[in-house]
Amino acid sequence: MELTHAATSGTTAVTDPPPPARDGAAGRPPLAPSRRTGGRGRRPARIPWRKTLRHDGVLYAMALVPIIYLLVFRYVPMLGNVIAFRRFRPGGNILGEEWVGLRYVQMFISDATFWHVFANTAILGALTLVVCFPLPIILALMLNEVRKRTFKNIVQSITYLPHFLSIVIVAGVVMQLLSLQGTVNQIVEAMGGDAIPFLQRPEWFRVIYVGSEVWQTVGWGTILYLAALTTVDDSLYEAARIDGAGRWRQTWHVTLPGIRPTMITLLILNIGTFLNVGFEKVLLLYAPLTYETADVISTYLYRVGLVSNNLSYAAAIGLFQACIGLVMVLSANFISRRVVGASLW
């Protein structure tokens, strides 16, 4: 009810508070916020899984093959790591005959040959990481500055075609080039020098391996960085030019920060495979004369496990190598997240 006074009395009209709002035609009071949804309204209706499967069945079917592949060839073989702690005999139980504990771990820890092989692997992995990781970034930055599209496409094609060659073909090309009658020694002799047996000298093996890795992988890695460069905002370059920044300062302050997440992701992945130096290429290129610098963990495991038939000992070394790789990935990801602010997860 509204109470009013005469307008001439100089008093102000007083009204009752408005009635509470009603919800809908039925005149229901408004709903209280739901505790389960945190006061944000009604919970969204859940879609039945059968309806989801009918709607996205093609996508699930496409994902099924990779999932089966991972299960069969990546996760199921992990069960075989148990023979690192059990004695395995060919023809017997596939998971080992008897429990021996850490016997094989103690064997390779006290084996001087293993630690020599481990050092070779670490050196080759470090050289490959230091040389092969920054080169695709440099090549991508250089190609990004090229304005002639035809020349850019030709350079890209020439650099990433070796990626599609098999390891056997790459090793064959390297052996033909570096043999005593190969192209490199012909050039050396034409310049008045003596032919060098590159493939029989231990001091040359690391140079040969890293050089072949550069030739085979740099062009392919460049594609990833060129794709990342397309995501950098052009307005940032305009702002840098307005501030007087040249091409070098634009690259340093705009381009590199723009592709930093891609760089960090690939760096962490490369660190994870730090000790997994290419088995096939090393096996094809090395010889007993070059074991001093060429023998790595993967080739040592091949000789110990398959040639010497000591699978439990090889499994213990492989498990140790995998644990080191896991620790390195976790450490690199943690340091990157704390220092740079970008990480793989």
Tab-separated table of N, CA, C and O in Angstrom, residues 104-182:
chain	number	residue	atom	x	y	z
A	104	TYR	N	72.316	-58.312	-11.941
A	104	TYR	CA	72.755	-57.781	-13.235
A	104	TYR	C	73.031	-56.285	-13.162
A	104	TYR	O	73.878	-55.775	-13.904
A	105	VAL	N	72.351	-55.573	-12.274
A	105	VAL	CA	72.652	-54.157	-12.077
A	105	VAL	C	74.048	-53.996	-11.507
A	105	VAL	O	74.831	-53.136	-11.950
A	106	GLN	N	74.386	-54.807	-10.535
A	106	GLN	CA	75.726	-54.758	-9.959
A	106	GLN	C	76.787	-55.149	-10.983
A	106	GLN	O	77.910	-54.629	-10.966
A	107	MET	N	76.432	-56.045	-11.904
A	107	MET	CA	77.392	-56.471	-12.934
A	107	MET	C	77.774	-55.323	-13.852
A	107	MET	O	78.969	-55.089	-14.098
A	108	PHE	N	76.774	-54.581	-14.383
A	108	PHE	CA	77.166	-53.519	-15.322
A	108	PHE	C	77.725	-52.306	-14.602
A	108	PHE	O	78.504	-51.545	-15.177
A	109	ILE	N	77.361	-52.095	-13.319
A	109	ILE	CA	77.956	-50.986	-12.573
A	109	ILE	C	79.450	-51.215	-12.365
A	109	ILE	O	80.258	-50.273	-12.397
A	110	SER	N	79.835	-52.465	-12.162
A	110	SER	CA	81.255	-52.786	-11.946
A	110	SER	C	81.983	-53.125	-13.241
A	110	SER	O	83.153	-53.527	-13.191
A	111	ASP	N	81.335	-52.968	-14.392
A	111	ASP	CA	81.944	-53.304	-15.676
A	111	ASP	C	82.557	-52.048	-16.285
A	111	ASP	O	81.860	-51.087	-16.602
A	112	ALA	N	83.878	-52.056	-16.469
A	112	ALA	CA	84.568	-50.896	-17.040
A	112	ALA	C	84.169	-50.676	-18.493
A	112	ALA	O	84.116	-49.520	-18.962
A	113	THR	N	83.880	-51.742	-19.216
A	113	THR	CA	83.479	-51.604	-20.617
A	113	THR	C	82.173	-50.828	-20.733
A	113	THR	O	82.010	-49.980	-21.624
A	114	PHE	N	81.226	-51.103	-19.825
A	114	PHE	CA	79.966	-50.383	-19.880
A	114	PHE	C	80.177	-48.891	-19.683
A	114	PHE	O	79.580	-48.072	-20.390
A	115	TRP	N	80.989	-48.496	-18.727
A	115	TRP	CA	81.188	-47.073	-18.466
A	115	TRP	C	81.934	-46.392	-19.612
A	115	TRP	O	81.713	-45.207	-19.876
A	116	HIS	N	82.806	-47.134	-20.301
A	116	HIS	CA	83.438	-46.566	-21.490
A	116	HIS	C	82.395	-46.330	-22.589
A	116	HIS	O	82.381	-45.283	-23.255
A	117	VAL	N	81.507	-47.301	-22.762
A	117	VAL	CA	80.438	-47.174	-23.750
A	117	VAL	C	79.483	-46.042	-23.346
A	117	VAL	O	79.011	-45.274	-24.199
A	118	PHE	N	79.196	-45.930	-22.063
A	118	PHE	CA	78.325	-44.863	-21.571
A	118	PHE	C	78.940	-43.497	-21.862
A	118	PHE	O	78.227	-42.560	-22.269
A	119	ALA	N	80.242	-43.353	-21.670
A	119	ALA	CA	80.911	-42.080	-21.959
A	119	ALA	C	80.842	-41.758	-23.444
A	119	ALA	O	80.588	-40.603	-23.829
A	120	ASN	N	81.060	-42.768	-24.310
A	120	ASN	CA	80.937	-42.533	-25.755
A	120	ASN	C	79.535	-42.061	-26.123
A	120	ASN	O	79.356	-41.154	-26.945
A	121	THR	N	78.524	-42.693	-25.513
A	121	THR	CA	77.143	-42.317	-25.801
A	121	THR	C	76.862	-40.892	-25.362
A	121	THR	O	76.212	-40.118	-26.085
A	122	ALA	N	77.330	-40.523	-24.173
A	122	ALA	CA	77.093	-39.170	-23.663
A	122	ALA	C	77.779	-38.124	-24.540
A	122	ALA	O	77.211	-37.060	-24.825
A	123	ILE	N	79.002	-38.423	-24.999
A	123	ILE	CA	79.726	-37.462	-25.843
A	123	ILE	C	79.027	-37.301	-27.190
A	123	ILE	O	78.813	-36.171	-27.667
A	124	LEU	N	78.640	-38.413	-27.811
A	124	LEU	CA	77.954	-38.336	-29.095
A	124	LEU	C	76.605	-37.626	-28.957
A	124	LEU	O	76.217	-36.813	-29.810
A	125	GLY	N	75.877	-37.948	-27.875
A	125	GLY	CA	74.592	-37.291	-27.651
A	125	GLY	C	74.740	-35.799	-27.423
A	125	GLY	O	73.943	-35.002	-27.935
A	126	ALA	N	75.755	-35.402	-26.658
A	126	ALA	CA	75.979	-33.977	-26.397
A	126	ALA	C	76.374	-33.242	-27.671
A	126	ALA	O	75.879	-32.140	-27.950
A	127	LEU	N	77.259	-33.846	-28.470
A	127	LEU	CA	77.658	-33.204	-29.724
A	127	LEU	C	76.479	-33.063	-30.675
A	127	LEU	O	76.298	-32.018	-31.319
A	128	THR	N	75.662	-34.107	-30.748
A	128	THR	CA	74.494	-34.045	-31.628
A	128	THR	C	73.520	-32.969	-31.169
A	128	THR	O	72.965	-32.221	-31.988
A	129	LEU	N	73.310	-32.864	-29.856
A	129	LEU	CA	72.384	-31.857	-29.332
A	129	LEU	C	72.908	-30.446	-29.550
A	129	LEU	O	72.169	-29.548	-29.982
A	130	VAL	N	74.185	-30.238	-29.263
A	130	VAL	CA	74.764	-28.892	-29.364
A	130	VAL	C	74.822	-28.423	-30.820
A	130	VAL	O	74.589	-27.241	-31.112
A	131	VAL	N	75.105	-29.343	-31.735
A	131	VAL	CA	75.272	-28.953	-33.140
A	131	VAL	C	73.941	-28.972	-33.890
A	131	VAL	O	73.601	-28.031	-34.608
A	132	CYS	N	73.181	-30.041	-33.722
A	132	CYS	CA	71.975	-30.234	-34.543
A	132	CYS	C	70.766	-29.471	-34.027
A	132	CYS	O	69.815	-29.261	-34.801
A	133	PHE	N	70.734	-29.084	-32.764
A	133	PHE	CA	69.561	-28.356	-32.273
A	133	PHE	C	69.500	-26.912	-32.749
A	133	PHE	O	68.447	-26.461	-33.229
A	134	PRO	N	70.569	-26.112	-32.667
A	134	PRO	CA	70.435	-24.701	-33.083
A	134	PRO	C	70.441	-24.497	-34.594
A	134	PRO	O	69.928	-23.484	-35.070
A	135	LEU	N	70.996	-25.437	-35.366
A	135	LEU	CA	71.106	-25.219	-36.807
A	135	LEU	C	69.746	-25.086	-37.499
A	135	LEU	O	69.589	-24.226	-38.373
A	136	PRO	N	68.725	-25.895	-37.192
A	136	PRO	CA	67.411	-25.658	-37.811
A	136	PRO	C	66.830	-24.282	-37.477
A	136	PRO	O	66.165	-23.674	-38.328
A	137	ILE	N	67.084	-23.793	-36.271
A	137	ILE	CA	66.596	-22.457	-35.901
A	137	ILE	C	67.284	-21.397	-36.754
A	137	ILE	O	66.630	-20.479	-37.293
A	138	ILE	N	68.602	-21.521	-36.908
A	138	ILE	CA	69.347	-20.544	-37.711
A	138	ILE	C	68.891	-20.581	-39.162
A	138	ILE	O	68.665	-19.541	-39.795
A	139	LEU	N	68.734	-21.791	-39.717
A	139	LEU	CA	68.306	-21.910	-41.111
A	139	LEU	C	66.890	-21.363	-41.298
A	139	LEU	O	66.603	-20.700	-42.307
A	140	ALA	N	66.001	-21.608	-40.330
A	140	ALA	CA	64.635	-21.088	-40.430
A	140	ALA	C	64.633	-19.560	-40.386
A	140	ALA	O	63.884	-18.904	-41.136
A	141	LEU	N	65.453	-18.974	-39.519
A	141	LEU	CA	65.530	-17.510	-39.456
A	141	LEU	C	66.081	-16.927	-40.756
A	141	LEU	O	65.627	-15.874	-41.223
A	142	MET	N	67.052	-17.601	-41.348
A	142	MET	CA	67.608	-17.126	-42.611
A	142	MET	C	66.584	-17.225	-43.740
A	142	MET	O	66.433	-16.305	-44.544
A	143	LEU	N	65.871	-18.364	-43.801
A	143	LEU	CA	64.856	-18.515	-44.842
A	143	LEU	C	63.695	-17.541	-44.640
A	143	LEU	O	63.054	-17.131	-45.614
A	144	ASN	N	63.432	-17.184	-43.400
A	144	ASN	CA	62.346	-16.241	-43.122
A	144	ASN	C	62.643	-14.846	-43.668
A	144	ASN	O	61.726	-14.061	-43.927
A	145	GLU	N	63.926	-14.542	-43.838
A	145	GLU	CA	64.315	-13.239	-44.374
A	145	GLU	C	64.369	-13.215	-45.892
A	145	GLU	O	64.514	-12.141	-46.483
A	146	VAL	N	64.268	-14.403	-46.522
A	146	VAL	CA	64.349	-14.462	-47.980
A	146	VAL	C	63.024	-13.998	-48.572
A	146	VAL	O	61.952	-14.462	-48.167
A	147	ARG	N	63.089	-13.094	-49.532
A	147	ARG	CA	61.884	-12.566	-50.166
A	147	ARG	C	61.580	-13.255	-51.491
A	147	ARG	O	60.460	-13.219	-51.955
A	148	LYS	N	62.557	-13.906	-52.106
A	148	LYS	CA	62.340	-14.648	-53.347
A	148	LYS	C	61.734	-16.006	-53.005
A	148	LYS	O	62.421	-16.894	-52.497
A	149	ARG	N	60.454	-16.164	-53.268
A	149	ARG	CA	59.773	-17.394	-52.883
A	149	ARG	C	60.331	-18.619	-53.620
A	149	ARG	O	60.435	-19.701	-53.053
A	150	THR	N	60.709	-18.451	-54.883
A	150	THR	CA	61.250	-19.575	-55.652
A	150	THR	C	62.549	-20.080	-55.041
A	150	THR	O	62.744	-21.282	-54.857
A	151	PHE	N	63.440	-19.150	-54.718
A	151	PHE	CA	64.706	-19.539	-54.096
A	151	PHE	C	64.469	-20.194	-52.736
A	151	PHE	O	65.125	-21.181	-52.378
A	152	LYS	N	63.529	-19.674	-51.994
A	152	LYS	CA	63.211	-20.233	-50.676
A	152	LYS	C	62.709	-21.661	-50.802
A	152	LYS	O	63.109	-22.546	-50.030
A	153	ASN	N	61.831	-21.921	-51.763
A	153	ASN	CA	61.302	-23.269	-51.947
A	153	ASN	C	62.395	-24.245	-52.383
A	153	ASN	O	62.412	-25.406	-51.966
A	154	ILE	N	63.303	-23.786	-53.245
A	154	ILE	CA	64.391	-24.655	-53.700
A	154	ILE	C	65.298	-25.040	-52.533
A	154	ILE	O	65.675	-26.211	-52.372
A	155	VAL	N	65.652	-24.057	-51.701
A	155	VAL	CA	66.511	-24.339	-50.551
A	155	VAL	C	65.826	-25.296	-49.581
A	155	VAL	O	66.444	-26.245	-49.067
A	156	GLN	N	64.538	-25.090	-49.335
A	156	GLN	CA	63.816	-25.987	-48.441
A	156	GLN	C	63.788	-27.414	-48.976
A	156	GLN	O	64.017	-28.379	-48.234
A	157	SER	N	63.537	-27.554	-50.266
A	157	SER	CA	63.474	-28.893	-50.851
A	157	SER	C	64.818	-29.601	-50.770
A	157	SER	O	64.892	-30.790	-50.436
A	158	ILE	N	65.892	-28.878	-51.062
A	158	ILE	CA	67.223	-29.491	-51.028
A	158	ILE	C	67.601	-29.899	-49.612
A	158	ILE	O	68.209	-30.963	-49.399
A	159	THR	N	67.229	-29.097	-48.634
A	159	THR	CA	67.674	-29.377	-47.260
A	159	THR	C	66.858	-30.467	-46.573
A	159	THR	O	67.393	-31.204	-45.742
A	160	TYR	N	65.562	-30.594	-46.885
A	160	TYR	CA	64.805	-31.612	-46.153
A	160	TYR	C	64.619	-32.911	-46.916
A	160	TYR	O	64.082	-33.869	-46.363
A	161	LEU	N	65.083	-33.008	-48.170
A	161	LEU	CA	64.988	-34.283	-48.890
A	161	LEU	C	65.801	-35.405	-48.233
A	161	LEU	O	65.360	-36.555	-48.239
A	162	PRO	N	67.003	-35.160	-47.686
A	162	PRO	CA	67.736	-36.263	-47.035
A	162	PRO	C	66.978	-36.925	-45.894
A	162	PRO	O	67.279	-38.075	-45.549
A	163	HIS	N	66.007	-36.227	-45.300
A	163	HIS	CA	65.230	-36.835	-44.218
A	163	HIS	C	64.467	-38.062	-44.689
A	163	HIS	O	64.222	-38.985	-43.909
A	164	PHE	N	64.098	-38.108	-45.966
A	164	PHE	CA	63.294	-39.204	-46.496
A	164	PHE	C	64.149	-40.385	-46.954
A	164	PHE	O	63.597	-41.399	-47.386
A	165	LEU	N	65.458	-40.256	-46.887
A	165	LEU	CA	66.332	-41.370	-47.225
A	165	LEU	C	66.455	-42.304	-46.028
A	165	LEU	O	66.511	-41.868	-44.890
A	166	SER	N	66.525	-43.594	-46.290
A	166	SER	CA	66.686	-44.560	-45.204
A	166	SER	C	68.102	-44.473	-44.637
A	166	SER	O	69.032	-43.967	-45.276
A	167	ILE	N	68.252	-44.997	-43.424
A	167	ILE	CA	69.565	-44.967	-42.761
A	167	ILE	C	70.591	-45.753	-43.564
A	167	ILE	O	71.770	-45.381	-43.632
A	168	VAL	N	70.159	-46.831	-44.202
A	168	VAL	CA	71.084	-47.642	-44.997
A	168	VAL	C	71.637	-46.829	-46.164
A	168	VAL	O	72.845	-46.872	-46.456
A	169	ILE	N	70.772	-46.074	-46.840
A	169	ILE	CA	71.232	-45.256	-47.966
A	169	ILE	C	72.164	-44.150	-47.480
A	169	ILE	O	73.200	-43.876	-48.104
A	170	VAL	N	71.819	-43.515	-46.356
A	170	VAL	CA	72.678	-42.457	-45.814
A	170	VAL	C	74.047	-43.028	-45.457
A	170	VAL	O	75.094	-42.430	-45.790
A	171	ALA	N	74.080	-44.175	-44.794
A	171	ALA	CA	75.363	-44.791	-44.436
A	171	ALA	C	76.139	-45.186	-45.687
A	171	ALA	O	77.373	-45.026	-45.743
A	172	GLY	N	75.445	-45.681	-46.710
A	172	GLY	CA	76.134	-46.021	-47.950
A	172	GLY	C	76.743	-44.815	-48.630
A	172	GLY	O	77.878	-44.873	-49.141
A	173	VAL	N	76.014	-43.697	-48.650
A	173	VAL	CA	76.550	-42.466	-49.241
A	173	VAL	C	77.780	-41.997	-48.480
A	173	VAL	O	78.802	-41.610	-49.083
A	174	VAL	N	77.706	-42.034	-47.142
A	174	VAL	CA	78.846	-41.603	-46.325
A	174	VAL	C	80.058	-42.495	-46.571
A	174	VAL	O	81.192	-42.000	-46.717
A	175	MET	N	79.841	-43.794	-46.646
A	175	MET	CA	80.958	-44.713	-46.868
A	175	MET	C	81.572	-44.525	-48.250
A	175	MET	O	82.796	-44.619	-48.414
A	176	GLN	N	80.750	-44.253	-49.266
A	176	GLN	CA	81.288	-44.018	-50.599
A	176	GLN	C	82.088	-42.714	-50.662
A	176	GLN	O	83.133	-42.642	-51.312
A	177	LEU	N	81.605	-41.694	-49.977
A	177	LEU	CA	82.308	-40.413	-49.999
A	177	LEU	C	83.636	-40.469	-49.260
A	177	LEU	O	84.607	-39.803	-49.655
A	178	LEU	N	83.698	-41.255	-48.169
A	178	LEU	CA	84.857	-41.237	-47.282
A	178	LEU	C	85.773	-42.441	-47.434
A	178	LEU	O	86.719	-42.599	-46.659
A	179	SER	N	85.537	-43.291	-48.402
A	179	SER	CA	86.429	-44.423	-48.627
A	179	SER	C	87.770	-43.935	-49.175
A	179	SER	O	87.929	-42.753	-49.540
A	180	LEU	N	88.741	-44.832	-49.249
A	180	LEU	CA	90.079	-44.438	-49.702
A	180	LEU	C	90.066	-43.924	-51.142
A	180	LEU	O	90.886	-43.077	-51.511
A	181	GLN	N	89.164	-44.447	-51.967
A	181	GLN	CA	89.045	-43.961	-53.340
A	181	GLN	C	87.813	-43.062	-53.516
A	181	GLN	O	87.383	-42.809	-54.643
A	182	GLY	N	87.258	-42.582	-52.408
A	182	GLY	CA	86.059	-41.780	-52.477
A	182	GLY	C	86.312	-40.338	-52.897
A	182	GLY	O	87.456	-39.915	-53.104
